[in-house]
PDB file of C-alpha atoms in Angstrom:
ATOM      1  CA  SER X 600      -0.915 -11.028   2.964  1.00 44.00           C
ATOM      2  CA  GLN X 601      -2.373 -10.581  -0.628  1.00 46.00           C
ATOM      3  CA  GLN X 602       0.143  -9.585  -2.318  1.00 61.00           C
ATOM      4  CA  GLY X 603       0.451  -9.183  -6.351  1.00 69.00           C
ATOM      5  CA  GLU X 604       3.451  -9.947  -7.614  1.00 79.00           C
ATOM      6  CA  GLU X 605       4.697  -8.038 -11.095  1.00 83.00           C
ATOM      7  CA  ASP X 606       7.404 -10.058 -13.836  1.00 84.00           C
ATOM      8  CA  PRO X 607       9.803  -9.643 -14.762  1.00 90.00           C
ATOM      9  CA  GLN X 608      11.442  -7.365 -12.142  1.00 90.00           C
ATOM     10  CA  ALA X 609      13.056  -5.007 -14.903  1.00 93.00           C
ATOM     11  CA  LEU X 610      12.377  -4.828 -18.401  1.00 95.00           C
ATOM     12  CA  SER X 611      14.696  -2.918 -21.370  1.00 95.00           C
ATOM     13  CA  ILE X 612      13.364  -2.274 -25.170  1.00 96.00           C
ATOM     14  CA  GLN X 613      13.736   0.229 -27.989  1.00 97.00           C
ATOM     15  CA  GLU X 614      11.393   2.719 -28.036  1.00 97.00           C
ATOM     16  CA  GLY X 615       9.429   2.086 -30.793  1.00 97.00           C
ATOM     17  CA  GLU X 616       9.012  -1.861 -29.397  1.00 97.00           C
ATOM     18  CA  ASN X 617       5.832  -3.314 -27.225  1.00 97.00           C
ATOM     19  CA  ALA X 618       6.412  -3.688 -23.554  1.00 97.00           C
ATOM     20  CA  THR X 619       4.701  -6.548 -21.300  1.00 97.00           C
ATOM     21  CA  MET X 620       4.494  -6.600 -17.608  1.00 96.00           C
ATOM     22  CA  ASN X 621       2.772  -9.419 -15.626  1.00 95.00           C
ATOM     23  CA  CYS X 622       0.988  -9.246 -11.531  1.00 94.00           C
ATOM     24  CA  SER X 623       0.816 -12.565 -10.294  1.00 93.00           C
ATOM     25  CA  TYR X 624      -1.681 -12.909  -6.805  1.00 90.00           C
ATOM     26  CA  LYS X 625      -2.661 -14.519  -4.101  1.00 87.00           C
ATOM     27  CA  THR X 626      -6.221 -14.644  -3.263  1.00 83.00           C
ATOM     28  CA  SER X 627      -9.674 -13.453  -4.625  1.00 85.00           C
ATOM     29  CA  ILE X 628      -9.896  -9.573  -5.333  1.00 86.00           C
ATOM     30  CA  ASN X 629     -12.665  -6.870  -6.435  1.00 84.00           C
ATOM     31  CA  ASN X 630     -10.260  -4.327  -8.750  1.00 87.00           C
ATOM     32  CA  LEU X 631      -6.898  -4.713  -9.447  1.00 91.00           C
ATOM     33  CA  GLN X 632      -4.893  -1.174 -10.455  1.00 93.00           C
ATOM     34  CA  TRP X 633      -2.247  -0.199 -12.864  1.00 95.00           C
ATOM     35  CA  TYR X 634      -0.105   2.197 -11.417  1.00 96.00           C
ATOM     36  CA  ARG X 635       3.450   3.948 -12.705  1.00 97.00           C
ATOM     37  CA  GLN X 636       5.900   6.032 -10.842  1.00 96.00           C
ATOM     38  CA  ASN X 637       8.802   8.353 -12.458  1.00 95.00           C
ATOM     39  CA  SER X 638      12.026   7.977 -10.134  1.00 92.00           C
ATOM     40  CA  GLY X 639      11.707   9.920  -7.493  1.00 90.00           C
ATOM     41  CA  ARG X 640       8.083  10.979  -7.618  1.00 92.00           C
ATOM     42  CA  GLY X 641       5.073   9.437  -6.463  1.00 93.00           C
ATOM     43  CA  LEU X 642       2.514   6.844  -7.313  1.00 94.00           C
ATOM     44  CA  VAL X 643      -0.047   7.428 -10.964  1.00 95.00           C
ATOM     45  CA  HIS X 644      -2.998   5.843 -11.551  1.00 93.00           C
ATOM     46  CA  LEU X 645      -2.835   4.447 -15.507  1.00 95.00           C
ATOM     47  CA  ILE X 646      -6.085   1.969 -15.106  1.00 94.00           C
ATOM     48  CA  LEU X 647      -8.492   0.227 -13.544  1.00 91.00           C
ATOM     49  CA  ILE X 648      -9.369  -3.340 -14.221  1.00 92.00           C
ATOM     50  CA  ARG X 649     -13.173  -4.346 -11.495  1.00 89.00           C
ATOM     51  CA  SER X 650     -12.731  -8.432 -11.312  1.00 90.00           C
ATOM     52  CA  ASN X 651     -15.694  -8.664 -14.154  1.00 91.00           C
ATOM     53  CA  GLU X 652     -13.585  -7.418 -16.821  1.00 94.00           C
ATOM     54  CA  ARG X 653     -11.559  -9.484 -18.625  1.00 97.00           C
ATOM     55  CA  GLU X 654     -10.112  -6.170 -20.802  1.00 97.00           C
ATOM     56  CA  LYS X 655      -9.477  -2.705 -20.452  1.00 96.00           C
ATOM     57  CA  HIS X 656      -7.997  -0.211 -23.043  1.00 96.00           C
ATOM     58  CA  SER X 657      -6.554   3.578 -22.216  1.00 94.00           C
ATOM     59  CA  GLY X 658      -4.648   5.015 -25.036  1.00 96.00           C
ATOM     60  CA  ARG X 659      -1.039   3.226 -25.695  1.00 97.00           C
ATOM     61  CA  LEU X 660      -2.543   0.496 -22.433  1.00 97.00           C
ATOM     62  CA  ARG X 661      -4.231  -2.322 -22.527  1.00 98.00           C
ATOM     63  CA  VAL X 662      -4.678  -4.249 -19.312  1.00 98.00           C
ATOM     64  CA  THR X 663      -6.138  -7.553 -18.944  1.00 97.00           C
ATOM     65  CA  LEU X 664      -7.155  -9.807 -15.966  1.00 96.00           C
ATOM     66  CA  ASP X 665      -7.627 -13.565 -15.809  1.00 96.00           C
ATOM     67  CA  THR X 666      -9.078 -14.264 -12.584  1.00 93.00           C
ATOM     68  CA  SER X 667      -9.116 -17.949 -12.504  1.00 94.00           C
ATOM     69  CA  LYS X 668      -5.444 -17.556 -13.289  1.00 94.00           C
ATOM     70  CA  LYS X 669      -5.383 -14.747 -10.510  1.00 93.00           C
ATOM     71  CA  SER X 670      -2.890 -12.929 -12.519  1.00 94.00           C
ATOM     72  CA  SER X 671      -3.130  -9.501 -15.163  1.00 96.00           C
ATOM     73  CA  SER X 672      -0.820  -8.273 -17.635  1.00 97.00           C
ATOM     74  CA  LEU X 673       0.357  -4.501 -18.174  1.00 97.00           C
ATOM     75  CA  LEU X 674       0.680  -4.035 -21.859  1.00 98.00           C
ATOM     76  CA  ILE X 675       3.161  -0.570 -23.551  1.00 97.00           C
ATOM     77  CA  THR X 676       2.549  -0.516 -27.263  1.00 97.00           C
ATOM     78  CA  ALA X 677       4.641   1.651 -29.094  1.00 97.00           C
ATOM     79  CA  SER X 678       6.515   2.561 -26.468  1.00 97.00           C
ATOM     80  CA  ARG X 679       8.755   5.623 -25.900  1.00 97.00           C
ATOM     81  CA  ALA X 680      11.733   7.182 -23.670  1.00 96.00           C
ATOM     82  CA  ALA X 681       9.358   8.770 -21.762  1.00 96.00           C
ATOM     83  CA  ASP X 682       7.620   5.544 -20.354  1.00 97.00           C
ATOM     84  CA  THR X 683      11.314   5.313 -18.400  1.00 97.00           C
ATOM     85  CA  ALA X 684       9.333   4.062 -15.229  1.00 97.00           C
ATOM     86  CA  SER X 685       8.807   1.538 -12.771  1.00 95.00           C
ATOM     87  CA  TYR X 686       5.068   0.416 -12.989  1.00 96.00           C
ATOM     88  CA  PHE X 687       3.003  -1.515 -10.073  1.00 95.00           C
ATOM     89  CA  CYS X 688      -0.004  -3.468  -9.629  1.00 93.00           C
ATOM     90  CA  ALA X 689      -2.185  -3.174  -6.448  1.00 92.00           C
ATOM     91  CA  THR X 690      -4.962  -5.399  -6.006  1.00 88.00           C
ATOM     92  CA  ASP X 691      -6.930  -4.567  -2.551  1.00 81.00           C
ATOM     93  CA  ALA X 692      -6.743  -7.081   0.666  1.00 63.00           C
ATOM     94  CA  ASP X 693     -10.704  -6.639   1.167  1.00 58.00           C
ATOM     95  CA  TYR X 694     -13.652  -5.090   1.252  1.00 50.00           C
ATOM     96  CA  GLY X 695     -12.357  -2.001  -0.876  1.00 49.00           C
ATOM     97  CA  GLN X 696     -10.043  -0.570   2.194  1.00 59.00           C
ATOM     98  CA  ASN X 697      -6.942  -0.833   1.413  1.00 72.00           C
ATOM     99  CA  PHE X 698      -4.837  -2.263  -1.419  1.00 82.00           C
ATOM    100  CA  VAL X 699      -1.648  -4.219  -0.948  1.00 84.00           C
ATOM    101  CA  PHE X 700       1.687  -3.687  -3.839  1.00 88.00           C
ATOM    102  CA  GLY X 701       3.993  -5.618  -5.975  1.00 86.00           C
ATOM    103  CA  PRO X 702       7.831  -5.054  -5.416  1.00 88.00           C
ATOM    104  CA  GLY X 703       7.639  -3.606  -8.975  1.00 92.00           C
ATOM    105  CA  THR X 704       8.607  -3.951 -12.966  1.00 94.00           C
ATOM    106  CA  ARG X 705      11.390  -1.285 -13.584  1.00 95.00           C
ATOM    107  CA  LEU X 706      11.124  -0.517 -17.642  1.00 97.00           C
ATOM    108  CA  SER X 707      13.892   0.941 -19.751  1.00 96.00           C
ATOM    109  CA  VAL X 708      12.472   2.175 -22.597  1.00 97.00           C
ATOM    110  CA  LEU X 709      16.053   3.053 -24.789  1.00 95.00           C
ATOM    111  CA  PRO X 710      16.125   5.980 -27.491  1.00 89.00           C
TER     112      PRO X 710
ATOM    113  CA  ASN U 187      -4.991  22.331  -7.989  1.00 64.00           C
ATOM    114  CA  ALA U 188      -2.325  20.336  -4.762  1.00 76.00           C
ATOM    115  CA  GLY U 189      -3.963  16.991  -4.862  1.00 93.00           C
ATOM    116  CA  VAL U 190      -1.678  15.160  -2.449  1.00 96.00           C
ATOM    117  CA  THR U 191       0.685  17.733  -0.049  1.00 96.00           C
ATOM    118  CA  GLN U 192       3.112  16.275   2.212  1.00 97.00           C
ATOM    119  CA  THR U 193       5.923  18.050   3.756  1.00 97.00           C
ATOM    120  CA  PRO U 194       8.401  18.018   4.868  1.00 97.00           C
ATOM    121  CA  LYS U 195       9.983  15.950   1.233  1.00 96.00           C
ATOM    122  CA  PHE U 196      14.031  14.621   3.035  1.00 97.00           C
ATOM    123  CA  GLN U 197      14.378  15.557   6.838  1.00 96.00           C
ATOM    124  CA  VAL U 198      17.018  12.730   8.743  1.00 97.00           C
ATOM    125  CA  LEU U 199      17.055  12.191  11.894  1.00 97.00           C
ATOM    126  CA  LYS U 200      19.232  11.240  14.927  1.00 97.00           C
ATOM    127  CA  THR U 201      17.905   7.131  16.483  1.00 98.00           C
ATOM    128  CA  GLY U 202      15.933   7.868  19.315  1.00 97.00           C
ATOM    129  CA  GLN U 203      14.418  11.331  17.867  1.00 97.00           C
ATOM    130  CA  SER U 204      10.605  12.206  17.532  1.00 97.00           C
ATOM    131  CA  MET U 205       8.982  13.506  14.510  1.00 96.00           C
ATOM    132  CA  THR U 206       5.601  13.691  12.680  1.00 98.00           C
ATOM    133  CA  LEU U 207       4.854  13.782   8.867  1.00 98.00           C
ATOM    134  CA  GLN U 208       2.527  15.788   7.208  1.00 98.00           C
ATOM    135  CA  CYS U 209      -0.098  14.774   4.975  1.00 98.00           C
ATOM    136  CA  ALA U 210      -3.347  17.335   3.661  1.00 97.00           C
ATOM    137  CA  GLN U 211      -5.609  16.834   0.591  1.00 96.00           C
ATOM    138  CA  ASP U 212      -7.700  18.748  -1.009  1.00 94.00           C
ATOM    139  CA  MET U 213     -10.157  16.441  -3.164  1.00 91.00           C
ATOM    140  CA  ASN U 214     -12.329  15.798   0.231  1.00 91.00           C
ATOM    141  CA  HIS U 215     -12.042  12.214  -0.044  1.00 91.00           C
ATOM    142  CA  ASN U 216     -13.141  10.131   2.622  1.00 89.00           C
ATOM    143  CA  SER U 217     -10.000   7.818   2.804  1.00 90.00           C
ATOM    144  CA  MET U 218      -5.991   8.202   2.914  1.00 93.00           C
ATOM    145  CA  TYR U 219      -3.563   6.109   4.000  1.00 94.00           C
ATOM    146  CA  TRP U 220       0.216   5.915   5.021  1.00 96.00           C
ATOM    147  CA  TYR U 221       2.497   3.626   3.129  1.00 96.00           C
ATOM    148  CA  ARG U 222       6.250   3.123   2.696  1.00 97.00           C
ATOM    149  CA  GLN U 223       8.338   2.118   0.185  1.00 96.00           C
ATOM    150  CA  ASP U 224      11.533   0.641   0.137  1.00 93.00           C
ATOM    151  CA  PRO U 225      13.793  -1.194  -2.360  1.00 83.00           C
ATOM    152  CA  GLY U 226      12.899  -4.060  -3.636  1.00 74.00           C
ATOM    153  CA  MET U 227       9.758  -4.131  -1.645  1.00 76.00           C
ATOM    154  CA  GLY U 228       6.862  -1.946  -2.968  1.00 83.00           C
ATOM    155  CA  LEU U 229       4.929   0.115  -1.190  1.00 91.00           C
ATOM    156  CA  ARG U 230       3.844  -1.524   2.755  1.00 92.00           C
ATOM    157  CA  LEU U 231       0.961   0.096   4.315  1.00 92.00           C
ATOM    158  CA  ILE U 232       1.575   1.583   7.895  1.00 94.00           C
ATOM    159  CA  TYR U 233      -1.562   3.245   8.878  1.00 94.00           C
ATOM    160  CA  TYR U 234      -5.154   4.198   7.186  1.00 92.00           C
ATOM    161  CA  SER U 235      -7.942   6.293   7.710  1.00 93.00           C
ATOM    162  CA  ALA U 236     -11.782   5.332   6.102  1.00 88.00           C
ATOM    163  CA  SER U 237     -13.296   8.401   7.284  1.00 89.00           C
ATOM    164  CA  GLU U 238     -12.387  11.291   9.208  1.00 90.00           C
ATOM    165  CA  GLY U 239     -12.360   9.642  13.236  1.00 89.00           C
ATOM    166  CA  THR U 240     -11.318   6.101  12.163  1.00 92.00           C
ATOM    167  CA  THR U 241      -7.332   4.967  11.603  1.00 95.00           C
ATOM    168  CA  ASP U 242      -6.307   0.915  11.305  1.00 92.00           C
ATOM    169  CA  LYS U 243      -3.070  -0.506  11.376  1.00 93.00           C
ATOM    170  CA  GLY U 244      -2.378  -1.470   8.299  1.00 90.00           C
ATOM    171  CA  GLU U 245       1.123  -4.107   7.685  1.00 88.00           C
ATOM    172  CA  VAL U 246       3.543  -2.668   9.245  1.00 93.00           C
ATOM    173  CA  PRO U 247       2.321  -0.239  11.615  1.00 95.00           C
ATOM    174  CA  ASN U 248       5.385  -0.963  14.709  1.00 96.00           C
ATOM    175  CA  GLY U 249       7.046   2.412  15.733  1.00 96.00           C
ATOM    176  CA  TYR U 250       4.610   4.543  13.985  1.00 98.00           C
ATOM    177  CA  ASN U 251       0.827   6.381  14.980  1.00 97.00           C
ATOM    178  CA  VAL U 252      -0.693   8.575  13.273  1.00 97.00           C
ATOM    179  CA  SER U 253      -4.265  11.122  13.744  1.00 97.00           C
ATOM    180  CA  ARG U 254      -6.741  12.488  11.286  1.00 96.00           C
ATOM    181  CA  LEU U 255      -6.680  15.866  12.301  1.00 89.00           C
ATOM    182  CA  ASN U 256      -9.765  16.412   9.552  1.00 95.00           C
ATOM    183  CA  LYS U 257     -11.175  14.982   6.328  1.00 94.00           C
ATOM    184  CA  ARG U 258      -8.188  16.497   4.569  1.00 96.00           C
ATOM    185  CA  GLU U 259      -5.343  16.093   7.017  1.00 97.00           C
ATOM    186  CA  PHE U 260      -4.080  12.726   7.955  1.00 97.00           C
ATOM    187  CA  SER U 261      -0.576  12.646  10.539  1.00 98.00           C
ATOM    188  CA  LEU U 262       1.823   9.919  11.092  1.00 98.00           C
ATOM    189  CA  ARG U 263       3.930  10.355  14.253  1.00 98.00           C
ATOM    190  CA  LEU U 264       7.240   8.227  14.430  1.00 97.00           C
ATOM    191  CA  GLU U 265       8.058   8.411  18.173  1.00 93.00           C
ATOM    192  CA  SER U 266      11.553   7.627  18.678  1.00 96.00           C
ATOM    193  CA  ALA U 267      13.096   6.494  15.174  1.00 96.00           C
ATOM    194  CA  ALA U 268      15.395   3.102  14.628  1.00 97.00           C
ATOM    195  CA  PRO U 269      17.902   4.054  11.672  1.00 97.00           C
ATOM    196  CA  SER U 270      15.288   0.664  10.700  1.00 96.00           C
ATOM    197  CA  GLN U 271      12.260   3.479   9.441  1.00 97.00           C
ATOM    198  CA  THR U 272      15.305   5.450   7.170  1.00 97.00           C
ATOM    199  CA  SER U 273      12.187   5.158   3.996  1.00 97.00           C
ATOM    200  CA  VAL U 274      10.254   7.148   1.802  1.00 97.00           C
ATOM    201  CA  TYR U 275       7.020   7.497   3.553  1.00 98.00           C
ATOM    202  CA  PHE U 276       3.799   8.211   0.871  1.00 97.00           C
ATOM    203  CA  CYS U 277       0.551   9.716   1.598  1.00 97.00           C
ATOM    204  CA  ALA U 278      -2.187   9.183  -0.419  1.00 95.00           C
ATOM    205  CA  SER U 279      -6.238   9.665  -0.737  1.00 93.00           C
ATOM    206  CA  SER U 280      -9.204   7.752  -2.647  1.00 89.00           C
ATOM    207  CA  GLY U 281     -12.564   8.934  -2.781  1.00 81.00           C
ATOM    208  CA  PRO U 282     -15.566   5.421  -3.543  1.00 72.00           C
ATOM    209  CA  LEU U 283     -15.646   4.219  -6.427  1.00 65.00           C
ATOM    210  CA  ALA U 284     -19.836   2.637  -7.298  1.00 61.00           C
ATOM    211  CA  GLY U 285     -20.677  -0.677  -5.173  1.00 61.00           C
ATOM    212  CA  GLY U 286     -18.329   0.657  -2.036  1.00 60.00           C
ATOM    213  CA  TYR U 287     -14.927  -0.335  -2.926  1.00 63.00           C
ATOM    214  CA  THR U 288     -12.194   1.535  -2.857  1.00 63.00           C
ATOM    215  CA  GLY U 289     -11.019   3.537  -6.522  1.00 78.00           C
ATOM    216  CA  GLU U 290      -8.014   5.468  -7.837  1.00 86.00           C
ATOM    217  CA  LEU U 291      -5.546   6.529  -4.863  1.00 90.00           C
ATOM    218  CA  PHE U 292      -3.316   9.018  -5.054  1.00 92.00           C
ATOM    219  CA  PHE U 293       0.043  10.003  -4.380  1.00 95.00           C
ATOM    220  CA  GLY U 294       1.589  12.950  -3.011  1.00 96.00           C
ATOM    221  CA  GLU U 295       5.944  13.165  -4.018  1.00 95.00           C
ATOM    222  CA  GLY U 296       7.697  11.225  -0.687  1.00 96.00           C
ATOM    223  CA  SER U 297       8.733  12.407   2.207  1.00 97.00           C
ATOM    224  CA  ARG U 298      12.333  11.143   2.174  1.00 97.00           C
ATOM    225  CA  LEU U 299      13.581  10.286   5.916  1.00 97.00           C
ATOM    226  CA  THR U 300      16.637   8.441   6.550  1.00 97.00           C
ATOM    227  CA  VAL U 301      17.458   7.877  10.714  1.00 97.00           C
ATOM    228  CA  LEU U 302      21.516   7.692  12.069  1.00 96.00           C
TER     229      LEU U 302
END
């Protein structure tokens, strides 16, 4: 089945640094979404990028999408300890009926 | 504004017991989903319901049944629990994007199930 794969699996940075996570997927998509999950909590939607968009910003988040390479990246600028969480990309598997999630990137931001 | 509410939050079962996870959303969304999350595997879709009265299998439906009771509620039932069903279960709902695509997913806080 189509699946997003995040890279790296784990990332540890200092507060104030930028964090970049990548997502690769296998087949054509309509849109791609990024989610954050704090330990022991549900997932929270961060940003959605459509297949005809190349870049999108939301606050300290920047998402890019390269459909020719079937990849996306999530950049968090000026990271904070509160950004410590797991980050997942999700791609729509068929005509918008459901999404497939990757295994996630665990980000640790050290104070 | 509750969003998506799941109950129970924690449950311990013995092998062979049955139970139902309840989910309700107050956002008037058509689509609802049940996922399970296991360490290192991300979220896997069990069942989803694109609208009231319809349900469809996802990636890992075996051992589960669902009921879309009305537009608000979507329940997940384990008829005979097995240790392999030990997991964290998440319910989610979504509304539509323009063009018929599914928009962002809103998740509940999860139900942690242990099967002994």
